[in-house]
Short mmCIF file of C-alpha atoms and ligand atoms in Angstrom, two decimals:
data_model
loop_
_atom_site.label_atom_id
_atom_site.label_comp_id
_atom_site.label_asym_id
_atom_site.label_seq_id
_atom_site.Cartn_x
_atom_site.Cartn_y
_atom_site.Cartn_z
CA MET M 1 27.45 44.62 76.28
CA SER M 2 24.10 43.03 76.75
CA GLN M 3 21.66 42.48 73.94
CA SER M 4 18.92 44.45 75.69
CA ILE M 5 21.05 47.58 75.96
CA PHE M 6 21.66 47.32 72.29
CA ILE M 7 17.98 47.24 71.54
CA LEU M 8 17.32 50.22 73.77
CA LEU M 9 20.07 52.17 72.09
CA ILE M 10 18.54 51.69 68.74
CA LEU M 11 14.84 51.66 69.06
CA ILE M 12 13.92 54.32 71.54
CA PRO M 13 14.40 58.04 71.49
CA LEU M 14 16.84 58.73 74.24
CA THR M 15 19.16 61.18 75.78
CA PHE M 16 22.27 59.66 77.14
CA THR M 17 25.89 60.01 77.88
CA GLN M 18 28.21 57.38 76.65
CA SER M 19 31.77 56.39 76.38
CA VAL M 20 33.46 53.84 74.20
CA ARG M 21 36.78 52.82 75.59
CA GLY M 22 39.01 50.34 73.83
CA LYS M 23 37.52 46.92 74.05
CA ASP M 24 35.37 47.58 77.09
CA CYS M 25 32.28 48.60 75.11
CA VAL M 26 30.98 50.68 77.99
CA CYS M 27 27.75 52.53 77.43
CA ASP M 28 25.77 54.42 80.06
CA LEU M 29 22.38 55.61 79.05
CA LYS M 30 19.51 57.49 80.58
CA ASN M 31 16.16 56.86 78.98
CA SER M 32 13.88 59.89 78.80
CA ASP M 33 10.95 58.34 76.94
CA PRO M 34 8.64 55.38 77.44
CA ALA M 35 10.47 52.21 76.59
CA PHE M 36 10.00 50.50 73.27
CA PRO M 37 8.16 47.20 73.81
CA GLU M 38 11.38 45.38 73.38
CA LYS M 39 10.06 42.30 75.09
CA LYS M 40 7.35 41.89 72.49
CA LEU M 41 9.85 42.08 69.68
CA LYS M 42 11.85 39.43 71.52
CA ASN M 43 8.78 37.25 71.77
CA VAL M 44 8.18 37.51 68.04
CA GLU M 45 11.77 36.52 67.51
CA THR M 46 11.46 33.57 69.84
CA SER M 47 8.27 32.48 68.11
CA ALA M 48 10.01 32.63 64.75
CA LEU M 49 12.79 30.49 66.13
CA GLN M 50 10.41 27.91 67.56
CA CYS M 51 8.49 27.97 64.32
CA THR M 52 11.69 27.16 62.46
CA ARG M 53 12.45 24.29 64.79
CA THR M 54 8.96 22.88 64.45
CA ILE M 55 9.27 22.66 60.69
CA THR M 56 11.74 19.87 60.12
CA SER M 57 12.18 18.28 56.73
CA GLU M 58 12.66 14.57 56.35
CA LYS M 59 13.29 13.23 52.86
CA MET M 60 14.01 15.52 49.92
CA THR M 61 10.64 15.10 48.26
CA ASP M 62 8.91 18.03 46.63
CA LEU M 63 7.05 18.66 49.82
CA ASP M 64 10.21 18.64 51.85
CA ARG M 65 11.65 21.13 49.45
CA LEU M 66 8.67 23.36 50.09
CA MET M 67 9.12 22.91 53.80
CA LEU M 68 12.78 23.81 53.54
CA GLY M 69 11.90 26.98 51.66
CA LEU M 70 9.32 27.81 54.28
CA GLN M 71 11.82 27.24 57.02
CA GLN M 72 14.23 29.63 55.34
CA ARG M 73 11.53 32.26 54.93
CA VAL M 74 10.70 32.10 58.61
CA LYS M 75 14.38 32.40 59.39
CA GLN M 76 14.57 35.38 57.05
CA VAL M 77 11.74 37.07 58.94
CA GLU M 78 13.65 36.46 62.09
CA GLU M 79 16.76 38.00 60.57
CA ASN M 80 14.78 40.97 59.36
CA VAL M 81 13.53 41.53 62.88
CA ILE M 82 17.14 41.47 64.03
CA VAL M 83 18.09 43.99 61.33
CA LEU M 84 15.27 46.14 62.61
CA GLU M 85 16.77 45.99 66.05
CA LYS M 86 20.25 46.80 64.93
CA GLU M 87 19.22 49.44 62.40
CA ASP M 88 21.92 50.34 59.95
CA ASP M 89 22.70 53.79 58.63
CA ARG M 90 20.05 53.93 55.99
CA ASN M 91 17.01 54.80 58.08
CA LEU M 92 15.21 51.73 56.90
CA TYR M 93 13.80 50.88 60.26
CA GLY M 94 10.61 51.89 61.91
CA ALA M 95 7.17 51.65 60.43
CA VAL M 96 8.31 50.81 56.92
CA SER M 97 10.40 47.84 57.99
CA LEU M 98 7.70 46.58 60.28
CA ARG M 99 5.33 46.73 57.33
CA ILE M 100 7.73 44.74 55.18
CA ILE M 101 8.01 42.08 57.86
CA GLU M 102 4.24 41.98 58.15
CA LEU M 103 3.96 41.43 54.42
CA GLU M 104 6.53 38.66 54.62
CA ILE M 105 4.59 36.99 57.42
CA ALA M 106 1.44 37.25 55.30
CA GLU M 107 3.25 35.56 52.43
CA ILE M 108 4.46 32.76 54.68
CA GLN M 109 0.89 32.32 55.85
CA ASP M 110 -0.14 32.02 52.24
CA LEU M 111 2.50 29.35 51.67
CA LEU M 112 1.34 27.47 54.73
CA ASN M 113 -2.21 27.50 53.43
CA LYS M 114 -1.08 26.09 50.12
CA LEU M 115 0.93 23.45 51.90
CA ASN M 116 -2.06 22.53 54.03
CA ARG M 117 -4.18 22.13 50.94
CA THR M 118 -1.54 19.99 49.26
CA THR M 119 -1.46 17.17 51.75
CA GLN M 120 -2.84 15.76 54.96
CA ASN M 121 0.40 13.98 55.80
CA TYR M 122 2.09 17.16 56.79
CA HIS M 123 -0.89 18.37 58.72
CA HIS M 124 0.75 17.95 62.08
CA LEU M 125 3.71 19.96 60.86
CA SER M 126 1.77 22.92 59.54
CA VAL M 127 -0.75 23.40 62.34
CA GLN M 128 1.70 24.53 64.98
CA PRO M 129 3.63 27.07 62.87
CA ALA M 130 0.34 28.45 61.60
CA ALA M 131 -0.83 29.13 65.13
CA GLN M 132 2.49 30.75 65.95
CA LEU M 133 2.30 32.91 62.87
CA GLU M 134 -1.11 34.16 63.96
CA VAL M 135 0.37 35.29 67.25
CA MET M 136 3.34 36.85 65.49
CA LYS M 137 1.05 38.79 63.19
CA ASP M 138 -0.88 40.24 66.10
CA LYS M 139 2.31 41.24 67.84
CA MET M 140 3.70 42.91 64.75
CA ALA M 141 0.50 44.91 64.40
CA GLU M 142 0.89 46.06 68.00
CA LEU M 143 4.49 47.02 67.43
CA GLU M 144 3.52 48.99 64.39
CA LYS M 145 0.96 50.99 66.36
CA PHE M 146 3.56 51.78 68.94
CA ASP M 147 5.98 52.88 66.29
CA ASN M 148 3.53 55.26 64.66
CA MET M 149 3.12 57.13 67.90
CA GLN M 150 6.77 57.12 68.82
CA VAL M 151 8.34 57.88 65.49
CA ILE M 152 11.87 56.79 66.09
CA LYS M 153 14.35 59.66 66.22
CA THR M 154 17.62 59.58 64.39
CA ASN M 155 20.49 61.19 66.11
CA ARG M 156 23.90 61.54 64.54
CA GLU M 157 25.79 61.12 67.75
CA ASN M 158 23.75 58.04 68.51
CA GLU M 159 24.76 56.70 65.09
CA ARG M 160 28.42 57.33 65.74
CA VAL M 161 28.39 55.62 69.11
CA LYS M 162 26.55 52.68 67.65
CA ARG M 163 29.12 52.33 64.92
CA ASP M 164 31.89 52.40 67.47
CA LEU M 165 30.12 49.79 69.51
CA GLU M 166 29.56 47.60 66.46
CA GLN M 167 33.23 47.87 65.62
CA CYS M 168 34.18 47.05 69.15
CA LYS M 169 31.88 44.05 69.06
CA GLU M 170 33.34 42.87 65.78
CA GLU M 171 36.86 43.17 67.13
CA LEU M 172 35.91 41.10 70.14
CA ASN M 173 34.40 38.51 67.88
CA ALA M 174 36.99 38.52 65.11
CA THR M 175 38.97 35.66 66.55
CA THR M 176 35.92 33.48 67.12
CA ALA M 177 34.28 33.91 63.69
CA ALA M 178 33.27 30.63 62.05
CA PRO M 179 35.18 29.60 58.90
CA PRO M 180 33.18 29.71 55.65
CA THR M 181 31.40 26.54 54.67
CA VAL M 182 32.40 25.10 51.34
CA LEU M 183 31.33 22.71 48.65
CA PRO M 184 32.94 19.58 47.26
CA ALA M 185 35.49 20.09 44.52
CA ARG M 186 34.29 20.25 40.90
CA CYS M 187 35.78 20.92 37.47
CA GLY M 188 39.25 20.40 38.96
CA LEU M 189 39.01 23.83 40.54
CA GLY M 190 38.71 22.93 44.22
CA ARG M 191 36.23 24.51 46.55
CA VAL M 192 35.13 28.13 46.42
CA VAL M 193 36.49 29.54 49.67
CA SER M 194 36.50 33.29 49.21
CA VAL M 195 36.14 36.23 46.87
CA ALA M 196 39.16 38.50 46.49
CA GLY M 197 39.11 42.03 45.22
CA PRO M 198 37.81 44.07 43.58
CA ARG M 199 40.53 43.41 41.00
CA THR M 200 39.32 46.17 38.68
CA TYR M 201 37.02 49.03 39.57
CA SER M 202 35.97 51.76 37.16
CA LEU M 203 33.19 54.00 35.94
CA THR M 204 32.12 53.53 32.32
CA VAL M 205 31.44 56.39 29.91
CA PHE M 206 27.76 55.95 30.81
CA THR M 207 28.11 57.45 34.28
CA SER M 208 24.41 58.08 34.77
CA TYR M 209 23.10 54.57 34.12
CA THR M 210 22.86 52.59 37.33
CA TYR M 211 21.55 49.43 35.65
CA GLY M 212 23.74 47.58 33.20
CA ALA M 213 25.89 44.54 32.50
CA TRP M 214 29.30 43.75 31.12
CA GLY M 215 31.84 41.00 30.62
CA ARG M 216 33.47 38.83 28.03
CA ASP M 217 32.03 36.22 25.72
CA ALA M 218 32.30 32.94 27.65
CA GLN M 219 32.70 31.04 24.35
CA PRO M 220 34.31 33.54 21.97
CA ALA M 221 34.83 33.11 18.26
CA PRO M 222 38.52 32.87 17.31
CA GLY M 223 39.99 36.38 17.41
CA ASP M 224 37.34 37.67 19.82
CA GLU M 225 39.02 36.36 22.98
CA ASN M 226 39.96 39.78 24.36
CA LYS M 227 36.76 41.58 23.47
CA TYR M 228 34.58 43.07 26.20
CA TRP M 229 30.90 43.93 25.95
CA LEU M 230 28.86 46.49 27.84
CA VAL M 231 25.11 47.06 27.95
CA VAL M 232 23.39 49.90 29.79
CA LEU M 233 19.66 50.00 30.45
CA SER M 234 19.29 53.44 28.95
CA THR M 235 15.51 53.78 29.29
CA SER M 236 14.05 53.95 32.82
CA ASN M 237 16.90 51.78 34.18
CA VAL M 238 14.93 48.84 32.76
CA TYR M 239 15.32 48.66 28.98
CA GLY M 240 18.32 48.40 26.67
CA ASN M 241 18.53 48.24 22.87
CA PHE M 242 22.22 48.11 21.99
CA ILE M 243 25.45 46.31 22.87
CA ARG M 244 28.73 48.21 23.01
CA GLN M 245 31.96 46.28 22.39
CA TYR M 246 35.61 47.15 22.99
CA GLY M 247 38.71 45.35 21.73
CA THR M 248 40.39 45.12 25.14
CA LEU M 249 39.83 45.87 28.81
CA SER M 250 42.00 48.99 28.69
CA THR M 251 40.08 50.45 25.75
CA LEU M 252 36.87 49.75 27.65
CA LEU M 253 38.20 51.48 30.77
CA LEU M 254 39.37 54.46 28.68
CA GLY M 255 36.26 54.45 26.48
CA ILE M 256 38.27 54.24 23.25
CA GLY M 257 37.03 52.81 19.94
CA PRO M 258 33.62 51.46 20.88
CA LYS M 259 31.51 49.51 18.41
CA ASP M 260 27.75 49.62 18.96
CA THR M 261 25.39 46.93 17.68
CA TYR M 262 21.69 47.78 17.83
CA ILE M 263 18.95 45.22 18.42
CA SER M 264 16.42 47.84 17.40
CA SER M 265 16.50 51.58 16.79
CA THR M 266 13.68 52.10 19.31
CA ASN M 267 13.72 51.28 23.00
CA PRO M 268 11.87 49.44 24.33
CA THR M 269 10.14 47.39 21.68
CA THR M 270 9.58 43.70 20.87
CA ASN M 271 12.72 41.63 21.62
CA THR M 272 14.82 44.44 23.09
CA ILE M 273 16.50 43.93 26.48
CA GLN M 274 14.55 43.99 29.75
CA GLY M 275 16.45 43.86 33.04
CA PRO M 276 20.22 43.81 33.66
CA ASN M 277 21.12 40.13 34.09
CA MET M 278 22.25 39.02 30.62
CA VAL M 279 25.25 37.07 29.26
CA MET M 280 27.27 36.81 26.04
CA TYR M 281 28.00 33.30 24.74
CA GLY M 282 29.15 32.14 21.29
CA ASN M 283 28.81 35.66 19.85
CA ALA M 284 25.16 35.90 20.92
CA LEU M 285 23.57 37.84 23.77
CA TYR M 286 21.07 35.99 26.00
CA TYR M 287 18.55 38.12 27.90
CA ASN M 288 14.95 38.55 29.00
CA CYS M 289 12.97 39.74 25.94
CA TYR M 290 10.95 42.90 26.45
CA ASN M 291 7.75 42.33 28.40
CA THR M 292 7.48 38.54 27.99
CA TYR M 293 8.49 35.38 29.85
CA SER M 294 10.83 34.44 26.98
CA VAL M 295 14.56 34.09 26.56
CA CYS M 296 16.00 36.11 23.67
CA GLN M 297 19.12 35.08 21.75
CA PHE M 298 20.55 37.99 19.75
CA ASN M 299 23.08 37.00 17.09
CA MET M 300 25.80 39.70 17.15
CA THR M 301 26.78 38.93 13.53
CA THR M 302 23.41 38.71 11.82
CA ARG M 303 21.46 40.80 14.38
CA ALA M 304 18.73 38.16 14.21
CA VAL M 305 16.72 37.40 17.35
CA SER M 306 15.54 33.88 18.26
CA THR M 307 13.42 33.19 21.30
CA VAL M 308 12.37 30.34 23.57
CA ALA M 309 9.54 30.66 26.06
CA LEU M 310 9.84 29.75 29.74
CA PRO M 311 6.84 28.18 31.54
CA LYS M 312 3.69 30.30 31.34
CA ASP M 313 3.66 31.09 35.06
CA THR M 314 7.22 32.45 35.03
CA GLY M 315 7.49 35.82 36.75
CA TYR M 316 8.46 38.72 34.48
CA SER M 317 8.13 42.52 34.48
CA ASN M 318 8.93 42.79 38.17
CA LYS M 319 6.85 39.91 39.55
CA PHE M 320 9.75 37.95 41.07
CA PRO M 321 12.73 40.36 41.14
CA PHE M 322 15.87 40.05 43.26
CA ALA M 323 15.45 42.00 46.49
CA HIS M 324 16.40 42.57 50.10
CA LEU M 325 14.71 44.17 53.07
CA ALA M 326 15.22 47.75 51.92
CA ALA M 327 14.96 47.47 48.14
CA THR M 328 14.05 45.42 45.11
CA TYR M 329 16.16 45.41 41.96
CA ALA M 330 13.84 46.52 39.20
CA TYR M 331 12.98 43.97 36.51
CA THR M 332 15.51 41.37 37.63
CA ASP M 333 12.99 38.54 37.24
CA MET M 334 15.29 36.67 34.90
CA ASP M 335 18.98 36.07 35.49
CA PHE M 336 21.38 34.50 33.00
CA ALA M 337 24.57 32.73 33.97
CA THR M 338 27.55 31.15 32.22
CA ASP M 339 29.72 28.39 33.59
CA GLU M 340 32.09 25.71 32.27
CA SER M 341 29.21 23.90 30.56
CA GLY M 342 27.28 26.73 28.95
CA VAL M 343 24.32 29.03 29.61
CA TYR M 344 21.60 28.85 32.27
CA VAL M 345 18.52 30.92 32.96
CA ILE M 346 17.48 31.50 36.57
CA TYR M 347 13.87 32.53 37.22
CA ALA M 348 10.87 31.87 39.47
CA THR M 349 7.37 30.57 38.84
CA THR M 350 4.06 30.83 40.65
CA SER M 351 3.74 27.04 40.78
CA ASN M 352 7.09 26.87 42.58
CA PHE M 353 5.82 29.57 44.99
CA GLY M 354 8.19 32.24 43.71
CA ASN M 355 11.18 30.03 44.42
CA VAL M 356 14.12 29.88 42.06
CA ILE M 357 14.19 27.51 39.09
CA ILE M 358 17.31 26.83 37.03
CA SER M 359 17.06 25.79 33.37
CA LYS M 360 19.92 24.88 31.09
CA VAL M 361 19.73 26.86 27.85
CA GLU M 362 21.08 24.96 24.83
CA THR M 363 22.75 27.59 22.66
CA SER M 364 21.55 26.13 19.37
CA ASN M 365 19.58 28.24 16.90
CA PRO M 366 16.85 28.65 17.99
CA PRO M 367 17.84 28.13 21.64
CA VAL M 368 16.07 25.34 23.56
CA LEU M 369 15.55 24.68 27.25
CA ASN M 370 16.99 21.44 28.58
CA GLN M 371 17.30 20.14 32.15
CA THR M 372 15.45 22.08 34.85
CA TRP M 373 15.99 22.14 38.60
CA SER M 374 13.57 23.50 41.22
CA THR M 375 15.11 24.98 44.34
CA SER M 376 13.68 26.15 47.65
CA LEU M 377 15.42 29.53 47.44
CA HIS M 378 12.82 32.28 47.41
CA LYS M 379 13.82 34.59 44.59
CA ARG M 380 13.13 37.79 46.50
CA THR M 381 15.43 36.81 49.38
CA ALA M 382 18.45 36.83 47.04
CA THR M 383 20.12 39.83 45.41
CA ASN M 384 21.75 37.94 42.53
CA THR M 385 23.02 34.53 41.42
CA PHE M 386 25.85 33.03 39.41
CA MET M 387 26.92 29.50 38.39
CA VAL M 388 30.29 27.76 38.75
CA CYS M 389 30.79 24.15 37.61
CA GLY M 390 27.09 23.33 37.70
CA VAL M 391 26.59 24.88 41.14
CA LEU M 392 24.29 27.87 41.56
CA TYR M 393 25.37 30.44 44.15
CA ALA M 394 23.10 33.17 45.49
CA THR M 395 24.05 36.40 47.19
CA ARG M 396 22.26 38.57 49.70
CA TYR M 397 22.67 42.12 50.94
CA LEU M 398 24.36 42.38 54.34
CA ASP M 399 25.09 46.11 54.44
CA GLN M 400 26.38 48.94 52.23
CA GLU M 401 29.88 47.49 52.24
CA THR M 402 29.21 43.77 52.08
CA GLU M 403 27.30 41.30 49.94
CA GLU M 404 27.33 37.69 51.09
CA ILE M 405 27.28 34.46 49.09
CA PHE M 406 24.95 32.54 51.40
CA TYR M 407 23.32 29.85 49.26
CA SER M 408 24.31 27.10 46.86
CA TYR M 409 22.48 24.49 44.79
CA ASP M 410 24.43 21.69 43.17
CA THR M 411 22.70 20.62 39.94
CA LYS M 412 24.56 17.30 39.97
CA THR M 413 23.62 16.15 43.49
CA LYS M 414 20.58 18.44 44.00
CA GLU M 415 22.11 19.32 47.37
CA GLU M 416 21.30 22.80 48.56
CA ARG M 417 22.63 24.76 51.46
CA PHE M 418 21.78 28.05 53.07
CA ASP M 419 24.81 28.34 55.33
CA LEU M 420 27.60 29.67 53.13
CA LYS M 421 29.30 32.76 54.51
CA ILE M 422 31.52 34.11 51.74
CA ASN M 423 31.70 37.90 51.69
CA ILE M 424 32.08 40.21 48.72
CA LYS M 425 33.54 43.61 49.56
CA LYS M 426 31.46 46.24 47.77
CA MET M 427 32.54 49.67 46.52
CA GLN M 428 28.98 50.83 45.85
CA THR M 429 25.77 49.94 47.67
CA ASN M 430 23.89 47.92 45.05
CA ILE M 431 24.84 45.11 42.72
CA GLN M 432 22.61 45.06 39.66
CA PHE M 433 24.52 42.42 37.66
CA LEU M 434 26.80 39.56 38.64
CA ASN M 435 28.17 36.76 36.45
CA TYR M 436 31.02 34.24 36.46
CA ASP M 437 33.40 33.95 33.52
CA PRO M 438 34.64 30.34 33.25
CA ARG M 439 37.65 31.52 31.18
CA ASP M 440 39.27 33.68 33.86
CA HIS M 441 37.36 32.62 37.02
CA LEU M 442 36.42 36.23 37.67
CA LEU M 443 33.08 37.56 38.80
CA TYR M 444 31.94 40.45 36.62
CA VAL M 445 29.86 42.99 38.50
CA TYR M 446 27.86 46.06 37.50
CA SER M 447 27.26 48.17 40.60
CA ASP M 448 25.58 51.61 40.53
CA ALA M 449 27.23 52.56 37.18
CA TYR M 450 30.61 51.12 38.20
CA ILE M 451 32.07 47.99 36.59
CA LEU M 452 34.15 45.66 38.73
CA THR M 453 35.78 42.27 38.69
CA TYR M 454 36.43 39.98 41.63
CA GLU M 455 38.53 36.86 41.78
CA LEU M 456 36.98 33.62 42.98
CA ILE M 457 39.44 31.82 45.23
CA PHE M 458 39.33 28.03 45.06
CA GLN M 459 40.94 25.81 47.64
C1 NAG D 1 -5.97 23.05 56.87
O1 NAG D 1 -7.12 22.76 56.10
C2 NAG D 1 -8.20 22.25 56.86
C3 NAG D 1 -9.28 21.83 55.91
O2 NAG D 1 -9.21 22.51 54.68
C4 NAG D 1 -8.65 23.33 57.85
O3 NAG D 1 -9.72 22.87 58.63
C5 NAG D 1 -7.47 23.69 58.76
O4 NAG D 1 -7.82 24.73 59.64
C6 NAG D 1 -6.27 24.08 57.96
N1 NAG D 1 -5.13 24.23 58.84
C7 NAG D 1 -4.30 25.27 58.80
C8 NAG D 1 -3.16 25.21 59.75
O5 NAG D 1 -4.45 26.21 58.06
C1 NAG D 2 29.94 36.89 68.80
O1 NAG D 2 29.45 35.99 67.83
C2 NAG D 2 28.57 35.03 68.35
C3 NAG D 2 28.26 34.04 67.24
O2 NAG D 2 28.21 34.67 65.99
C4 NAG D 2 27.33 35.71 68.90
O3 NAG D 2 26.44 34.76 69.43
C5 NAG D 2 27.75 36.67 69.99
O4 NAG D 2 26.63 37.38 70.45
C6 NAG D 2 28.80 37.63 69.47
N1 NAG D 2 29.29 38.42 70.59
C7 NAG D 2 29.37 39.72 70.52
C8 NAG D 2 29.93 40.40 71.73
O5 NAG D 2 29.02 40.33 69.55
C1 NAG D 3 24.85 33.63 14.22
O1 NAG D 3 24.85 33.76 12.83
C2 NAG D 3 26.00 33.17 12.20
C3 NAG D 3 25.91 33.49 10.71
O2 NAG D 3 24.72 33.01 10.17
C4 NAG D 3 25.98 31.66 12.47
O3 NAG D 3 27.12 31.06 11.89
C5 NAG D 3 25.98 31.44 13.97
O4 NAG D 3 25.86 30.06 14.26
C6 NAG D 3 24.82 32.17 14.64
N1 NAG D 3 24.93 32.05 16.08
C7 NAG D 3 23.95 31.54 16.83
C8 NAG D 3 24.20 31.45 18.29
O5 NAG D 3 22.89 31.18 16.37
C1 NAG D 4 20.19 18.04 27.07
O1 NAG D 4 21.19 17.72 28.02
C2 NAG D 4 21.69 16.40 27.88
C3 NAG D 4 22.60 16.14 29.08
O2 NAG D 4 23.63 17.11 29.14
C4 NAG D 4 22.39 16.27 26.54
O3 NAG D 4 22.89 14.96 26.39
C5 NAG D 4 21.40 16.61 25.45
O4 NAG D 4 22.05 16.61 24.19
C6 NAG D 4 20.77 17.97 25.66
N1 NAG D 4 19.69 18.21 24.71
C7 NAG D 4 19.76 19.15 23.77
C8 NAG D 4 18.55 19.33 22.93
O5 NAG D 4 20.75 19.84 23.60
#
């Protein structure tokens, strides 16, 4: 099965006869339309690859960090082009995807310009990629023109054959797949090697709310150890104003005996919840306060709200949300995480070029921000994050069935890697909320109105 046949199969309208036999992956096709300029797409890909190779980081200075981020973005563009070639079942290819890739290239250009302004030392490094990007931009524009004329046809049979071929390909490759990369042991837990599950999978009583969060208090008051909390973003999938609590997991799953605690009777208003990625710690809820760049701490006992502001150029109200090629997750600018040592807030700032920043949140009253780490992970290339033992992990969308943990940042060593390949098997397409509970080592997930847990497997 050659790569070029694959591209033809996917990107041009065609009439063909085909057969898929066992592991032979045979496919005969007869093309009835002008060929898609497959070679041009290839060239763009090759340019992206060369561009990546040209940008090599040396020491881990701030500039190198920028370069690393840039390198990843270019790689991401390349991957997006590959997605475009493969097309999955969601019709997200064609003009729209090309446009997205164009926008991404424009953003990378913007980054390069900033980098160029920052220093002369890296001049020799930024000139070459910039030239290549120019060429790539032109080519993408050409491709887009072509696509508008030749609006790509979907064909159910075509889809089926492609799926069969993909499966066949995967089978062939199953034995040669690379093992997941792992991190050094921490917290006496060993390395994270895989994610098992889902262990629990259920709808809540709020079946129509696709954005929400749930879990257990990571630092419960005595007697509250078995309590579970649930928040749904009941206005516009963006805003929430109350926390529902259940005594046990089974009462939560059955919807029995809920206790609701309101932050405010109206929604949204000052200091109510914005966005799904919140956590409960020490009987207080930590979340992005409505329409500001502040962290809110809501005391479940007194119902008092205390706040602490993030840097002024922090993205909020959908400026730096989690995203992937086909979608962004509304108002996910701020993510909260719990691990063995407490609470963190994960966000992005303009001065860090939209890349992720991690700040430790001290859970005093009022809360205060403590140590802060800048990463080269572009926020919009991740779909969510969580922390384990001082290590940040980020996920990305692979397809409807699979989310992949692909990135890690160790706050102790400042080491970051983009090569993790730990899959999470999804039951629904989108993950709106994801957090690690240091008490049971489970990942708590809110996915299109379903609540799930997964078990982190340590070596
Ligand atoms: C970098 O900046 C210099 C001076 O501002 C400009 O002449 C040059 O074209 C820029 N290079 C790139 C690659 O943008
Ligand atoms: C198998 O996987 C390798 C590496 O991931 C890839 O280069 C190769 O194209 C794959 N082969 C098939 C038949 O999919
Ligand atoms: C919440 O209020 C109670 C009662 O005043 C207090 O003991 C507790 O420390 C507060 N929690 C936080 C996180 O401020
Ligand atoms: C900030 O973190 C350091 C290191 O963990 C700790 O010693 C210090 O007490 C923290 N500061 C506050 C205000 O909690």
